[in-house]
mmCIF file of C-alpha atoms and ligand atoms in Angstrom:
data_model
loop_
_atom_site.group_PDB
_atom_site.id
_atom_site.type_symbol
_atom_site.label_atom_id
_atom_site.label_comp_id
_atom_site.label_asym_id
_atom_site.label_seq_id
_atom_site.Cartn_x
_atom_site.Cartn_y
_atom_site.Cartn_z
ATOM 1 C CA MET G 1 0.000 0.000 0.000
ATOM 2 C CA ASN G 2 1.048 3.559 -0.676
ATOM 3 C CA LEU G 3 2.239 5.242 2.540
ATOM 4 C CA ALA G 4 0.166 8.387 1.916
ATOM 5 C CA ASP G 5 -2.975 6.200 1.859
ATOM 6 C CA SER G 6 -2.248 4.682 5.267
ATOM 7 C CA ALA G 7 -5.055 5.080 7.794
ATOM 8 C CA PHE G 8 -2.663 6.739 10.239
ATOM 9 C CA LEU G 9 -1.456 9.494 7.911
ATOM 10 C CA ARG G 10 -4.965 10.050 6.584
ATOM 11 C CA ALA G 11 -6.366 10.461 10.121
ATOM 12 C CA CYS G 12 -3.585 12.944 10.985
ATOM 13 C CA ARG G 13 -4.609 14.932 7.912
ATOM 14 C CA ARG G 14 -8.326 14.726 8.865
ATOM 15 C CA GLN G 15 -9.168 12.737 5.733
ATOM 16 C CA PRO G 16 -11.644 9.815 5.631
ATOM 17 C CA VAL G 17 -10.102 6.539 6.835
ATOM 18 C CA PRO G 18 -10.683 2.838 6.038
ATOM 19 C CA HIS G 19 -10.522 2.165 9.812
ATOM 20 C CA THR G 20 -9.550 4.132 12.929
ATOM 21 C CA PRO G 21 -5.761 3.878 13.130
ATOM 22 C CA VAL G 22 -4.122 2.845 16.396
ATOM 23 C CA TRP G 23 -0.619 2.779 17.855
ATOM 24 C CA TYR G 24 0.613 2.956 21.438
ATOM 25 C CA MET G 25 2.999 5.371 23.053
ATOM 26 C CA ARG G 26 5.958 3.373 24.375
ATOM 27 C CA GLN G 27 4.805 0.343 22.372
ATOM 28 C CA ALA G 28 8.439 -0.404 21.564
ATOM 29 C CA GLY G 29 10.524 -1.655 24.385
ATOM 30 C CA ARG G 30 8.636 -2.053 27.584
ATOM 31 C CA SER G 31 6.550 -5.077 28.378
ATOM 32 C CA LEU G 32 7.328 -7.344 25.427
ATOM 33 C CA PRO G 33 9.266 -10.540 26.274
ATOM 34 C CA GLU G 34 11.015 -10.362 22.884
ATOM 35 C CA TYR G 35 12.196 -6.852 23.822
ATOM 36 C CA LEU G 36 13.534 -7.896 27.228
ATOM 37 C CA LYS G 37 15.393 -10.726 25.487
ATOM 38 C CA VAL G 38 17.261 -8.556 22.954
ATOM 39 C CA ARG G 39 18.010 -5.907 25.594
ATOM 40 C CA GLU G 40 19.612 -8.432 27.997
ATOM 41 C CA GLY G 41 22.963 -6.997 29.126
ATOM 42 C CA VAL G 42 22.732 -4.037 26.726
ATOM 43 C CA PRO G 43 22.567 -0.587 28.398
ATOM 44 C CA MET G 44 19.731 1.621 27.124
ATOM 45 C CA LEU G 45 21.956 4.240 25.479
ATOM 46 C CA THR G 46 24.003 1.512 23.776
ATOM 47 C CA ALA G 47 20.792 0.031 22.372
ATOM 48 C CA CYS G 48 19.788 3.495 21.108
ATOM 49 C CA ALA G 49 23.095 3.756 19.181
ATOM 50 C CA THR G 50 22.970 0.279 17.572
ATOM 51 C CA PRO G 51 21.030 0.302 14.260
ATOM 52 C CA GLU G 52 20.311 -3.465 14.169
ATOM 53 C CA LEU G 53 18.791 -3.314 17.665
ATOM 54 C CA ILE G 54 16.824 -0.147 16.897
ATOM 55 C CA VAL G 55 15.315 -1.781 13.808
ATOM 56 C CA GLU G 56 14.455 -5.014 15.605
ATOM 57 C CA ILE G 57 12.866 -3.293 18.642
ATOM 58 C CA THR G 58 10.915 -0.837 16.469
ATOM 59 C CA MET G 59 9.505 -3.746 14.428
ATOM 60 C CA GLN G 60 8.509 -5.951 17.384
ATOM 61 C CA PRO G 61 5.168 -4.266 18.252
ATOM 62 C CA VAL G 62 4.308 -3.838 14.566
ATOM 63 C CA ARG G 63 4.689 -7.599 14.039
ATOM 64 C CA ARG G 64 2.898 -8.577 17.223
ATOM 65 C CA TYR G 65 -0.034 -6.152 17.290
ATOM 66 C CA GLY G 66 -0.511 -5.041 13.681
ATOM 67 C CA VAL G 67 -0.566 -1.391 14.768
ATOM 68 C CA ASP G 68 -0.968 1.323 12.121
ATOM 69 C CA ALA G 69 2.310 3.102 12.853
ATOM 70 C CA ALA G 70 5.758 2.295 14.182
ATOM 71 C CA ILE G 71 7.525 4.576 16.662
ATOM 72 C CA PHE G 72 11.264 4.843 16.336
ATOM 73 C CA PHE G 73 13.079 3.163 19.236
ATOM 74 C CA SER G 74 15.230 5.780 20.929
ATOM 75 C CA ASP G 75 14.896 8.217 23.817
ATOM 76 C CA ILE G 76 14.342 11.952 24.130
ATOM 77 C CA VAL G 77 17.819 12.445 25.660
ATOM 78 C CA VAL G 78 19.716 10.757 22.790
ATOM 79 C CA PRO G 79 20.468 14.061 20.944
ATOM 80 C CA LEU G 80 21.721 15.622 24.206
ATOM 81 C CA LYS G 81 24.112 12.705 24.690
ATOM 82 C CA ALA G 82 25.203 13.106 21.058
ATOM 83 C CA ILE G 83 26.306 16.724 21.609
ATOM 84 C CA GLY G 84 28.349 15.696 24.632
ATOM 85 C CA VAL G 85 26.055 16.264 27.633
ATOM 86 C CA ASP G 86 27.244 13.916 30.382
ATOM 87 C CA LEU G 87 24.119 11.841 31.043
ATOM 88 C CA ASP G 88 22.982 8.258 31.416
ATOM 89 C CA ILE G 89 19.664 6.408 31.415
ATOM 90 C CA LYS G 90 19.575 4.505 34.700
ATOM 91 C CA PRO G 91 17.413 1.358 34.784
ATOM 92 C CA GLY G 92 14.279 1.938 36.859
ATOM 93 C CA VAL G 93 15.030 5.666 37.150
ATOM 94 C CA GLY G 94 15.334 7.354 33.758
ATOM 95 C CA PRO G 95 17.690 10.040 32.437
ATOM 96 C CA VAL G 96 20.270 11.328 34.951
ATOM 97 C CA VAL G 97 22.448 14.367 34.123
ATOM 98 C CA ALA G 98 25.905 14.641 35.766
ATOM 99 C CA GLN G 99 26.115 18.441 35.671
ATOM 100 C CA PRO G 100 22.681 20.049 35.804
ATOM 101 C CA ILE G 101 22.302 23.339 33.913
ATOM 102 C CA ARG G 102 21.421 26.130 36.345
ATOM 103 C CA ASP G 103 23.181 29.270 35.092
ATOM 104 C CA ALA G 104 24.308 31.049 31.930
ATOM 105 C CA ALA G 105 27.669 29.253 31.920
ATOM 106 C CA GLY G 106 25.828 25.927 31.886
ATOM 107 C CA LEU G 107 24.333 26.773 28.489
ATOM 108 C CA ASP G 108 27.754 26.195 26.914
ATOM 109 C CA ALA G 109 27.097 22.448 27.275
ATOM 110 C CA LEU G 110 24.370 22.787 24.629
ATOM 111 C CA ARG G 111 26.128 23.198 21.289
ATOM 112 C CA PRO G 112 23.979 22.906 18.134
ATOM 113 C CA LEU G 113 23.139 19.402 16.891
ATOM 114 C CA GLU G 114 24.700 18.800 13.453
ATOM 115 C CA PRO G 115 23.217 16.489 10.799
ATOM 116 C CA GLY G 116 26.181 14.095 11.217
ATOM 117 C CA ASP G 117 25.791 13.731 15.000
ATOM 118 C CA LEU G 118 23.288 10.867 14.876
ATOM 119 C CA PRO G 119 24.564 8.497 12.143
ATOM 120 C CA TYR G 120 22.951 5.461 13.829
ATOM 121 C CA VAL G 121 19.558 7.224 13.770
ATOM 122 C CA THR G 122 19.800 7.939 10.052
ATOM 123 C CA GLU G 123 21.012 4.413 9.298
ATOM 124 C CA ALA G 124 18.277 2.750 11.359
ATOM 125 C CA ILE G 125 15.476 4.888 9.881
ATOM 126 C CA GLN G 126 16.616 4.170 6.322
ATOM 127 C CA ALA G 127 16.584 0.431 7.056
ATOM 128 C CA LEU G 128 13.206 0.657 8.805
ATOM 129 C CA VAL G 129 11.496 2.473 5.953
ATOM 130 C CA GLY G 130 12.360 -0.468 3.690
ATOM 131 C CA GLU G 131 11.283 -3.056 6.228
ATOM 132 C CA LEU G 132 8.011 -1.320 7.197
ATOM 133 C CA GLY G 133 6.669 -1.031 3.643
ATOM 134 C CA GLY G 134 3.264 0.661 3.880
ATOM 135 C CA THR G 135 3.378 1.225 7.655
ATOM 136 C CA PRO G 136 4.391 4.796 8.559
ATOM 137 C CA LEU G 137 7.279 5.478 10.927
ATOM 138 C CA ILE G 138 6.871 8.168 13.590
ATOM 139 C CA GLY G 139 10.006 10.084 14.507
ATOM 140 C CA PHE G 140 10.009 11.968 17.801
ATOM 141 C CA ALA G 141 11.750 14.420 20.082
ATOM 142 C CA GLY G 142 11.327 15.675 23.613
ATOM 143 C CA ALA G 143 9.999 19.244 23.776
ATOM 144 C CA PRO G 144 12.160 22.016 25.267
ATOM 145 C CA PHE G 145 10.245 22.187 28.574
ATOM 146 C CA THR G 146 10.471 18.435 29.203
ATOM 147 C CA LEU G 147 14.126 18.207 28.112
ATOM 148 C CA GLY G 148 14.845 21.359 30.110
ATOM 149 C CA SER G 149 13.375 19.764 33.216
ATOM 150 C CA TYR G 150 15.814 16.818 33.030
ATOM 151 C CA LEU G 151 18.735 19.190 32.393
ATOM 152 C CA ILE G 152 17.870 21.633 35.202
ATOM 153 C CA GLU G 153 16.731 19.119 37.842
ATOM 154 C CA GLY G 154 19.475 16.621 36.948
ATOM 155 C CA GLY G 155 16.986 13.742 36.629
ATOM 156 C CA PRO G 156 13.307 12.816 36.893
ATOM 157 C CA SER G 157 11.323 15.230 39.040
ATOM 158 C CA LYS G 158 7.854 15.207 40.541
ATOM 159 C CA ASN G 159 7.232 18.935 40.837
ATOM 160 C CA HIS G 160 9.844 20.451 38.474
ATOM 161 C CA ASP G 161 10.678 22.979 41.223
ATOM 162 C CA ARG G 162 14.026 24.239 39.952
ATOM 163 C CA THR G 163 12.742 24.288 36.388
ATOM 164 C CA LYS G 164 9.824 26.503 37.310
ATOM 165 C CA ALA G 165 12.040 28.623 39.572
ATOM 166 C CA MET G 166 14.231 29.428 36.553
ATOM 167 C CA MET G 167 11.186 30.039 34.363
ATOM 168 C CA TYR G 168 9.579 32.484 36.810
ATOM 169 C CA GLY G 169 12.725 33.987 38.321
ATOM 170 C CA GLU G 170 15.237 34.222 35.475
ATOM 171 C CA PRO G 171 13.186 34.650 32.314
ATOM 172 C CA GLU G 172 16.154 35.710 30.188
ATOM 173 C CA LEU G 173 18.153 32.633 31.093
ATOM 174 C CA TRP G 174 15.018 30.523 30.634
ATOM 175 C CA HIS G 175 14.361 31.797 27.114
ATOM 176 C CA ALA G 176 18.047 31.379 26.213
ATOM 177 C CA LEU G 177 17.897 27.740 27.376
ATOM 178 C CA MET G 178 14.582 27.098 25.582
ATOM 179 C CA GLY G 179 16.020 28.717 22.442
ATOM 180 C CA ARG G 180 19.049 26.431 22.412
ATOM 181 C CA LEU G 181 16.893 23.379 23.064
ATOM 182 C CA THR G 182 14.509 24.429 20.294
ATOM 183 C CA ASP G 183 17.416 24.478 17.831
ATOM 184 C CA ILE G 184 18.491 21.007 18.975
ATOM 185 C CA VAL G 185 14.945 19.597 18.841
ATOM 186 C CA LEU G 186 14.380 20.977 15.345
ATOM 187 C CA ALA G 187 17.663 19.534 14.097
ATOM 188 C CA HIS G 188 16.800 16.181 15.731
ATOM 189 C CA LEU G 189 13.397 16.061 14.038
ATOM 190 C CA ARG G 190 14.767 17.151 10.664
ATOM 191 C CA ILE G 191 17.383 14.385 10.755
ATOM 192 C CA GLN G 192 14.570 11.854 11.253
ATOM 193 C CA VAL G 193 12.374 13.331 8.514
ATOM 194 C CA ALA G 194 15.299 13.490 6.088
ATOM 195 C CA ALA G 195 16.008 9.794 6.737
ATOM 196 C CA GLY G 196 12.384 8.826 6.003
ATOM 197 C CA ALA G 197 10.148 9.305 9.075
ATOM 198 C CA SER G 198 6.645 10.080 7.765
ATOM 199 C CA ALA G 199 5.271 11.865 10.860
ATOM 200 C CA ILE G 200 6.768 13.352 14.015
ATOM 201 C CA GLN G 201 5.611 13.525 17.617
ATOM 202 C CA LEU G 202 6.797 16.166 20.046
ATOM 203 C CA PHE G 203 6.690 14.738 23.589
ATOM 204 C CA ASP G 204 6.132 17.520 26.115
ATOM 205 C CA SER G 205 5.314 14.922 28.746
ATOM 206 C CA TRP G 206 5.702 17.154 31.813
ATOM 207 C CA VAL G 207 4.289 20.458 30.549
ATOM 208 C CA GLY G 208 1.005 19.845 32.392
ATOM 209 C CA ALA G 209 2.837 21.314 35.411
ATOM 210 C CA VAL G 210 2.437 24.789 33.887
ATOM 211 C CA ALA G 211 -0.677 27.037 33.755
ATOM 212 C CA PRO G 212 -1.999 28.352 30.408
ATOM 213 C CA ALA G 213 -0.788 31.959 30.907
ATOM 214 C CA GLU G 214 2.750 30.762 31.651
ATOM 215 C CA TYR G 215 2.624 28.306 28.748
ATOM 216 C CA ARG G 216 1.805 31.205 26.478
ATOM 217 C CA GLU G 217 4.618 33.389 27.802
ATOM 218 C CA PHE G 218 7.425 30.939 28.435
ATOM 219 C CA ILE G 219 6.873 27.966 26.120
ATOM 220 C CA LEU G 220 4.522 28.665 23.209
ATOM 221 C CA PRO G 221 6.945 30.786 21.113
ATOM 222 C CA HIS G 222 9.489 27.952 21.173
ATOM 223 C CA THR G 223 6.971 25.201 20.377
ATOM 224 C CA ARG G 224 5.643 27.291 17.481
ATOM 225 C CA ARG G 225 9.126 27.621 16.040
ATOM 226 C CA ILE G 226 9.524 23.832 16.148
ATOM 227 C CA PHE G 227 6.287 23.060 14.327
ATOM 228 C CA GLU G 228 6.859 25.853 11.786
ATOM 229 C CA GLY G 229 10.290 24.415 11.053
ATOM 230 C CA ILE G 230 9.003 21.017 9.916
ATOM 231 C CA GLN G 231 7.984 20.633 6.279
ATOM 232 C CA PRO G 232 4.173 20.915 6.117
ATOM 233 C CA ASP G 233 3.557 17.564 4.393
ATOM 234 C CA VAL G 234 4.868 15.710 7.480
ATOM 235 C CA PRO G 235 2.072 15.429 10.107
ATOM 236 C CA ARG G 236 3.063 16.842 13.495
ATOM 237 C CA ILE G 237 1.660 15.432 16.750
ATOM 238 C CA HIS G 238 1.874 17.397 20.012
ATOM 239 C CA PHE G 239 1.609 15.426 23.250
ATOM 240 C CA GLY G 240 1.646 16.187 26.955
ATOM 241 C CA VAL G 241 0.252 14.673 30.173
ATOM 242 C CA GLY G 242 -2.140 16.545 32.481
ATOM 243 C CA THR G 243 -2.794 19.127 29.775
ATOM 244 C CA GLY G 244 -6.596 19.422 30.173
ATOM 245 C CA GLU G 245 -6.345 23.139 30.947
ATOM 246 C CA LEU G 246 -3.733 23.626 28.199
ATOM 247 C CA LEU G 247 -5.621 22.054 25.297
ATOM 248 C CA GLY G 248 -6.739 25.433 23.936
ATOM 249 C CA VAL G 249 -3.255 26.910 23.889
ATOM 250 C CA LEU G 250 -1.744 23.632 22.592
ATOM 251 C CA GLY G 251 -4.199 23.992 19.698
ATOM 252 C CA GLU G 252 -2.457 27.285 18.868
ATOM 253 C CA ALA G 253 1.058 25.840 18.810
ATOM 254 C CA GLY G 254 0.900 24.617 15.223
ATOM 255 C CA ALA G 255 0.611 20.817 15.312
ATOM 256 C CA ASP G 256 -1.793 18.841 13.095
ATOM 257 C CA VAL G 257 -2.728 16.410 15.876
ATOM 258 C CA VAL G 258 -3.087 17.109 19.591
ATOM 259 C CA GLY G 259 -2.577 14.251 22.046
ATOM 260 C CA VAL G 260 -5.047 13.966 24.932
ATOM 261 C CA ASP G 261 -4.459 12.058 28.166
ATOM 262 C CA TRP G 262 -7.302 10.175 29.881
ATOM 263 C CA ARG G 263 -8.486 13.085 32.035
ATOM 264 C CA VAL G 264 -10.617 14.839 29.383
ATOM 265 C CA PRO G 265 -13.093 12.950 27.149
ATOM 266 C CA LEU G 266 -12.351 13.344 23.438
ATOM 267 C CA ASP G 267 -15.563 15.195 22.581
ATOM 268 C CA GLU G 268 -14.758 17.805 25.217
ATOM 269 C CA ALA G 269 -11.103 17.843 24.110
ATOM 270 C CA ALA G 270 -12.194 18.542 20.506
ATOM 271 C CA ARG G 271 -14.128 21.547 21.778
ATOM 272 C CA ARG G 272 -11.154 22.826 23.789
ATOM 273 C CA VAL G 273 -8.575 22.318 21.027
ATOM 274 C CA GLY G 274 -10.738 24.015 18.399
ATOM 275 C CA PRO G 275 -11.278 23.317 14.684
ATOM 276 C CA GLY G 276 -8.681 22.186 12.165
ATOM 277 C CA LYS G 277 -7.011 19.538 14.365
ATOM 278 C CA ALA G 278 -7.093 15.779 14.691
ATOM 279 C CA LEU G 279 -6.921 14.230 18.179
ATOM 280 C CA GLN G 280 -4.874 11.322 19.482
ATOM 281 C CA GLY G 281 -5.779 9.275 22.551
ATOM 282 C CA ASN G 282 -6.999 8.593 25.105
ATOM 283 C CA LEU G 283 -7.371 5.319 27.016
ATOM 284 C CA ASP G 284 -5.933 5.331 30.539
ATOM 285 C CA PRO G 285 -2.946 2.934 30.295
ATOM 286 C CA ALA G 286 -3.870 1.526 33.725
ATOM 287 C CA ILE G 287 -7.210 0.249 32.373
ATOM 288 C CA LEU G 288 -5.232 -2.409 30.497
ATOM 289 C CA LEU G 289 -4.442 -3.974 33.888
ATOM 290 C CA ALA G 290 -8.187 -4.592 34.443
ATOM 291 C CA PRO G 291 -10.184 -7.497 32.912
ATOM 292 C CA TRP G 292 -10.784 -7.345 29.141
ATOM 293 C CA GLU G 293 -14.496 -6.486 29.502
ATOM 294 C CA VAL G 294 -13.526 -3.241 31.262
ATOM 295 C CA VAL G 295 -11.021 -2.366 28.532
ATOM 296 C CA GLU G 296 -13.574 -3.128 25.835
ATOM 297 C CA ARG G 297 -16.294 -0.946 27.353
ATOM 298 C CA LYS G 298 -13.989 2.042 27.786
ATOM 299 C CA ALA G 299 -12.351 1.661 24.342
ATOM 300 C CA LEU G 300 -15.768 1.632 22.639
ATOM 301 C CA GLU G 301 -16.736 4.778 24.529
ATOM 302 C CA ILE G 302 -13.512 6.465 23.384
ATOM 303 C CA LEU G 303 -14.216 5.520 19.758
ATOM 304 C CA ARG G 304 -17.693 6.993 20.079
ATOM 305 C CA ARG G 305 -16.542 10.252 21.665
ATOM 306 C CA GLY G 306 -13.683 10.412 19.156
ATOM 307 C CA GLU G 307 -16.229 10.798 16.376
ATOM 308 C CA SER G 308 -16.535 14.454 17.486
ATOM 309 C CA ALA G 309 -12.946 15.051 16.371
ATOM 310 C CA GLU G 310 -12.093 15.880 12.738
ATOM 311 C CA GLY G 311 -9.617 12.996 12.798
ATOM 312 C CA HIS G 312 -8.946 10.377 15.491
ATOM 313 C CA VAL G 313 -5.793 8.345 16.059
ATOM 314 C CA PHE G 314 -6.543 5.856 18.825
ATOM 315 C CA ASN G 315 -3.825 5.654 21.478
ATOM 316 C CA LEU G 316 -3.317 5.489 25.213
ATOM 317 C CA GLY G 317 -3.356 8.678 27.266
ATOM 318 C CA HIS G 318 0.328 8.027 28.106
ATOM 319 C CA GLY G 319 2.825 5.212 27.632
ATOM 320 C CA VAL G 320 2.172 1.475 27.954
ATOM 321 C CA LEU G 321 2.851 0.441 31.568
ATOM 322 C CA PRO G 322 5.623 -2.151 31.880
ATOM 323 C CA SER G 323 3.313 -4.700 33.571
ATOM 324 C CA THR G 324 0.788 -4.683 30.690
ATOM 325 C CA ASP G 325 -0.147 -8.071 29.245
ATOM 326 C CA PRO G 326 0.674 -7.909 25.504
ATOM 327 C CA ASP G 327 -2.468 -9.962 24.761
ATOM 328 C CA GLN G 328 -4.614 -7.069 26.016
ATOM 329 C CA LEU G 329 -2.933 -4.732 23.509
ATOM 330 C CA LYS G 330 -3.455 -7.240 20.710
ATOM 331 C CA ARG G 331 -7.165 -7.521 21.503
ATOM 332 C CA LEU G 332 -7.464 -3.758 21.796
ATOM 333 C CA THR G 333 -5.832 -3.229 18.385
ATOM 334 C CA ASP G 334 -8.287 -5.655 16.782
ATOM 335 C CA LEU G 335 -11.220 -4.016 18.564
ATOM 336 C CA VAL G 336 -10.281 -0.529 17.318
ATOM 337 C CA HIS G 337 -9.874 -1.808 13.769
ATOM 338 C CA GLU G 338 -13.228 -3.530 13.877
ATOM 339 C CA HIS G 339 -15.354 -0.923 15.655
ATOM 340 C CA GLY G 340 -13.829 2.417 14.712
ATOM 341 C CA ARG G 341 -14.607 4.652 11.746
ATOM 342 C CA GLY G 342 -14.734 3.489 8.169
HETATM 343 O O1 1CP D 401 7.665 3.061 22.081
HETATM 344 C C1 1CP D 401 8.731 3.326 22.673
HETATM 345 O O2 1CP D 401 9.012 2.899 23.791
HETATM 346 C C2 1CP D 401 9.715 4.118 21.874
HETATM 347 C C3 1CP D 401 10.909 4.511 22.574
HETATM 348 C C4 1CP D 401 10.867 5.578 23.649
HETATM 349 C C5 1CP D 401 10.261 6.838 23.646
HETATM 350 C C6 1CP D 401 9.272 7.397 22.639
HETATM 351 C C7 1CP D 401 11.646 5.487 24.813
HETATM 352 C C8 1CP D 401 12.438 4.318 25.216
HETATM 353 N N1 1CP D 401 11.573 6.686 25.465
HETATM 354 C C9 1CP D 401 10.714 7.514 24.789
HETATM 355 C C10 1CP D 401 10.379 8.900 25.087
HETATM 356 C C11 1CP D 401 10.608 9.411 26.473
HETATM 357 N N2 1CP D 401 11.676 9.238 27.282
HETATM 358 C C12 1CP D 401 9.737 10.317 27.088
HETATM 359 C C13 1CP D 401 8.471 10.838 26.475
HETATM 360 C C14 1CP D 401 7.408 9.816 26.502
HETATM 361 C C15 1CP D 401 6.731 9.571 27.806
HETATM 362 O O3 1CP D 401 6.279 10.558 28.414
HETATM 363 O O4 1CP D 401 6.609 8.407 28.192
HETATM 364 C C16 1CP D 401 10.260 10.637 28.342
HETATM 365 C C17 1CP D 401 9.683 11.553 29.384
HETATM 366 C C18 1CP D 401 11.496 9.949 28.455
HETATM 367 C C19 1CP D 401 12.440 9.992 29.582
HETATM 368 C C20 1CP D 401 12.663 8.642 30.113
HETATM 369 N N3 1CP D 401 13.503 7.730 29.531
HETATM 370 C C21 1CP D 401 12.059 8.028 31.225
HETATM 371 C C22 1CP D 401 11.045 8.683 32.158
HETATM 372 C C23 1CP D 401 11.656 9.044 33.472
HETATM 373 C C24 1CP D 401 10.794 9.962 34.299
HETATM 374 O O5 1CP D 401 11.089 11.175 34.332
HETATM 375 O O6 1CP D 401 9.799 9.482 34.875
HETATM 376 C C25 1CP D 401 12.551 6.719 31.320
HETATM 377 C C26 1CP D 401 12.240 5.673 32.347
HETATM 378 C C27 1CP D 401 13.464 6.557 30.230
HETATM 379 C C28 1CP D 401 14.204 5.330 29.856
HETATM 380 C C29 1CP D 401 13.639 4.598 28.710
HETATM 381 N N4 1CP D 401 13.279 5.162 27.488
HETATM 382 C C30 1CP D 401 12.852 4.186 26.629
HETATM 383 C C31 1CP D 401 12.958 2.933 27.335
HETATM 384 C C32 1CP D 401 12.627 1.592 26.737
HETATM 385 C C33 1CP D 401 13.438 3.220 28.624
HETATM 386 C C34 1CP D 401 13.755 2.228 29.732
HETATM 387 C C35 1CP D 401 15.162 1.854 29.565
HETATM 388 C C36 1CP D 401 15.723 0.983 30.598
HETATM 389 O O7 1CP D 401 15.781 1.403 31.757
HETATM 390 O O8 1CP D 401 16.146 -0.085 30.205
#
C-alpha cells in the first residue's frame, strides 16, 4: 500500500479513513518478552546507538499487534548525549544528568546538533522504511520544557521545582535555554524526517505542570518555532500529560494532531482544542491492567466520543505500563480496527 494512503497518515490529515488507526505510546521496548530478550545486558543508550537493535525493537510491536504506525526506538535524551552532555539512562530511574544546567555558563554544554551527529539514527530509519513497507514510521523528540526539566533538575522530578524557579525567576536565562533546546529539537526532528520518518511527535510529557498563561509566555513561542520548522507535508503530533487546561493553547502551537491524556473525554477535548485539528488518545494505560471487559467498554466509549474530532488516532493517554499483558494490547488493536470509523 502507498504510505500516503495509510489510515494513520490520513487520520492525521483529517481525511476519511478505512478504519480508525491505532498505535501505542511506548509500544516499543517495555513489556514485550522479545524486547527484554534482545536488551539483555545491553545498556539503554548503547541500544539506542545500535542500528540493528533499533530496527528489531521498532519492528517488534508492529509484528505482534498489527498497529498502524511504528515509533522509532530511541529516547528523548539521545540528541543531548550526542552533543556531549554527560548523562545516562539509569534502569528503573530514567535520564540522569551529571552536571545540571542552572546558570548562563551551563548553556555552553548545549552546542547545536549537526546532521552528522546521529549516524545510527539515520542508518536505522533508512533500514526501517524499507522493512516497514506501507506502515508509517513516527520520529520523535522531547519538547524544550520536558528536556529542560531533566537538564535543570538533573533527573526525573515530581514537581519540576528548579525548572519553574528558573522560568519564573530568570526569564532571560530561561528563554536562552529554551532557544538552544529548540534548535536542537528541530535539528533532531529534521534528521529523522530526512532519513524517512513520515510523521513526528513532540513529547512535552511534563508540561502539564504549567498554567496556560505561563505556557503562552514561556513555552509557546518555542513550540511554534519547532512546528513551523518542519515541512508541512509531514504530520506533526503534540503530546503532553495533564494538559486538560492547556488544550486550547496547545491547539495554537501549530501541530496537526493534539494528544489527549485520559483526564478529558475526546468530545470535550475537541471543543477545547478548536477546529482544524485531529486528536490522538486517550485510554488510561492503567485500564489495560483490568479485565478485558472493562477495557472493551472504555475503548468503545472512546471511539464513540472520538467521532466528534475531525480525525482520530486511537492511542493510550500516556505510555504502555511495563506490567501490561501484551495480549490485552493485541485484543485492543483488533477491537479498534473492527469498531472504529470506516
Ligand atoms: O515506544 C517506545 O518505547 C519508543 C521509545 C521511547 C520513547 C518514545 C523510549 C524508550 N523513550 C521515549 C520517550 C521518552 N523518554 C519520554 C516521552 C514519553 C513519555 O512521556 O513516556 C520521556 C519523558 C522519556 C524519559 C525517560 N527515559 C524516562 C522517564 C523518566 C521519568 O522522568 O519518569 C525513562 C524511564 C526513560 C528510559 C527509557 N526510554 C525508553 C525505554 C525503553 C526506557 C527504559 C530503559 C531501561 O531502563 O532499560
